[in-house]
C-alpha cells in the first residue's frame, strides 16, 4: 500500500498513476478530490486529506 500526498496534480499525480499501473495498491491524497477523479481509471483510490482541517478529512490514522 502506497500513499501519495498532493496527488491532484503534477509530479505526484504522475507518481500515483505510475505506481498503480505497476500493480501497487496506490492511494492519492489531496484537499480537492475532484482533480483526482482521473486517477480512478488507473486504479488509484482518491482520499481527501487536508492536514489543516480535522473535520473534513477522510483519512484517519
PDB file of C-alpha atoms in Angstrom:
ATOM      1  CA  UNK A   1       0.000   0.000   0.000  1.00  0.00           C
ATOM      2  CA  UNK A   2       1.367   3.383  -1.027  1.00  0.00           C
ATOM      3  CA  UNK A   3       0.008   6.812  -0.089  1.00  0.00           C
ATOM      4  CA  UNK A   4       0.953   9.686  -2.395  1.00  0.00           C
ATOM      5  CA  UNK A   5       0.144  13.117  -0.994  1.00  0.00           C
ATOM      6  CA  UNK A   6      -0.550  16.065  -3.272  1.00  0.00           C
ATOM      7  CA  UNK A   7      -1.749  13.659  -5.960  1.00  0.00           C
ATOM      8  CA  UNK A   8      -4.213  16.088  -7.507  1.00  0.00           C
ATOM      9  CA  UNK A   9      -1.645  17.475  -9.974  1.00  0.00           C
ATOM     10  CA  UNK A  10       1.874  17.489 -11.322  1.00  0.00           C
ATOM     11  CA  UNK A  11       4.574  15.039 -10.407  1.00  0.00           C
ATOM     12  CA  UNK A  12       2.579  13.490  -7.555  1.00  0.00           C
ATOM     13  CA  UNK A  13      -0.370  12.797  -9.893  1.00  0.00           C
ATOM     14  CA  UNK A  14       2.010  11.038 -12.294  1.00  0.00           C
ATOM     15  CA  UNK A  15       3.665   9.169  -9.429  1.00  0.00           C
ATOM     16  CA  UNK A  16       0.344   7.807  -8.134  1.00  0.00           C
ATOM     17  CA  UNK A  17      -0.678   6.817 -11.673  1.00  0.00           C
ATOM     18  CA  UNK A  18       2.628   5.048 -12.371  1.00  0.00           C
ATOM     19  CA  UNK A  19       2.652   3.186  -9.055  1.00  0.00           C
ATOM     20  CA  UNK A  20      -0.892   1.915  -9.663  1.00  0.00           C
ATOM     21  CA  UNK A  21      -0.033   0.871 -13.215  1.00  0.00           C
ATOM     22  CA  UNK A  22       2.871  -1.145 -11.804  1.00  0.00           C
ATOM     23  CA  UNK A  23       0.403  -3.154  -9.742  1.00  0.00           C
ATOM     24  CA  UNK A  24       0.745  -1.376  -6.410  1.00  0.00           C
ATOM     25  CA  UNK A  25      -2.243  -0.533  -4.232  1.00  0.00           C
ATOM     26  CA  UNK A  26      -1.990   3.248  -4.519  1.00  0.00           C
ATOM     27  CA  UNK A  27      -3.922   5.912  -2.670  1.00  0.00           C
ATOM     28  CA  UNK A  28      -3.809   9.503  -3.828  1.00  0.00           C
ATOM     29  CA  UNK A  29      -4.391  12.152  -1.197  1.00  0.00           C
ATOM     30  CA  UNK A  30      -5.164  15.834  -1.652  1.00  0.00           C
ATOM     31  CA  UNK A  31      -7.510  18.559  -0.481  1.00  0.00           C
ATOM     32  CA  UNK A  32      -9.520  18.503  -3.719  1.00  0.00           C
ATOM     33  CA  UNK A  33     -10.973  15.143  -4.737  1.00  0.00           C
ATOM     34  CA  UNK A  34     -12.433  16.451  -7.996  1.00  0.00           C
ATOM     35  CA  UNK A  35      -8.979  16.920  -9.518  1.00  0.00           C
ATOM     36  CA  UNK A  36      -8.075  13.310  -8.674  1.00  0.00           C
ATOM     37  CA  UNK A  37     -11.082  11.717 -10.373  1.00  0.00           C
ATOM     38  CA  UNK A  38      -8.962  10.862 -13.418  1.00  0.00           C
ATOM     39  CA  UNK A  39      -6.707   8.678 -11.255  1.00  0.00           C
ATOM     40  CA  UNK A  40      -9.531   6.209 -10.616  1.00  0.00           C
ATOM     41  CA  UNK A  41      -9.201   4.819 -14.145  1.00  0.00           C
ATOM     42  CA  UNK A  42      -5.652   3.742 -13.280  1.00  0.00           C
ATOM     43  CA  UNK A  43      -6.659   2.053 -10.025  1.00  0.00           C
ATOM     44  CA  UNK A  44      -5.714   4.835  -7.630  1.00  0.00           C
ATOM     45  CA  UNK A  45      -8.067   5.339  -4.683  1.00  0.00           C
ATOM     46  CA  UNK A  46      -8.567   9.075  -4.057  1.00  0.00           C
ATOM     47  CA  UNK A  47      -8.602  10.235  -0.432  1.00  0.00           C
ATOM     48  CA  UNK A  48      -9.489  13.701   0.786  1.00  0.00           C
ATOM     49  CA  UNK A  49      -6.681  14.796   3.065  1.00  0.00           C
ATOM     50  CA  UNK A  50      -6.250  18.291   4.439  1.00  0.00           C
ATOM     51  CA  UNK A  51      -3.866  18.300   7.365  1.00  0.00           C
ATOM     52  CA  UNK A  52      -5.166  21.708   8.449  1.00  0.00           C
ATOM     53  CA  UNK A  53      -8.796  20.518   8.796  1.00  0.00           C
ATOM     54  CA  UNK A  54      -9.562  17.557  11.091  1.00  0.00           C
ATOM     55  CA  UNK A  55     -13.296  17.666  10.346  1.00  0.00           C
ATOM     56  CA  UNK A  56     -13.111  17.382   6.539  1.00  0.00           C
ATOM     57  CA  UNK A  57     -10.533  14.643   6.213  1.00  0.00           C
ATOM     58  CA  UNK A  58     -11.396  11.103   5.079  1.00  0.00           C
ATOM     59  CA  UNK A  59      -8.047   9.622   6.071  1.00  0.00           C
ATOM     60  CA  UNK A  60      -7.744   8.785   9.769  1.00  0.00           C
ATOM     61  CA  UNK A  61      -4.709   7.347  11.465  1.00  0.00           C
TER      62      UNK A  61
END
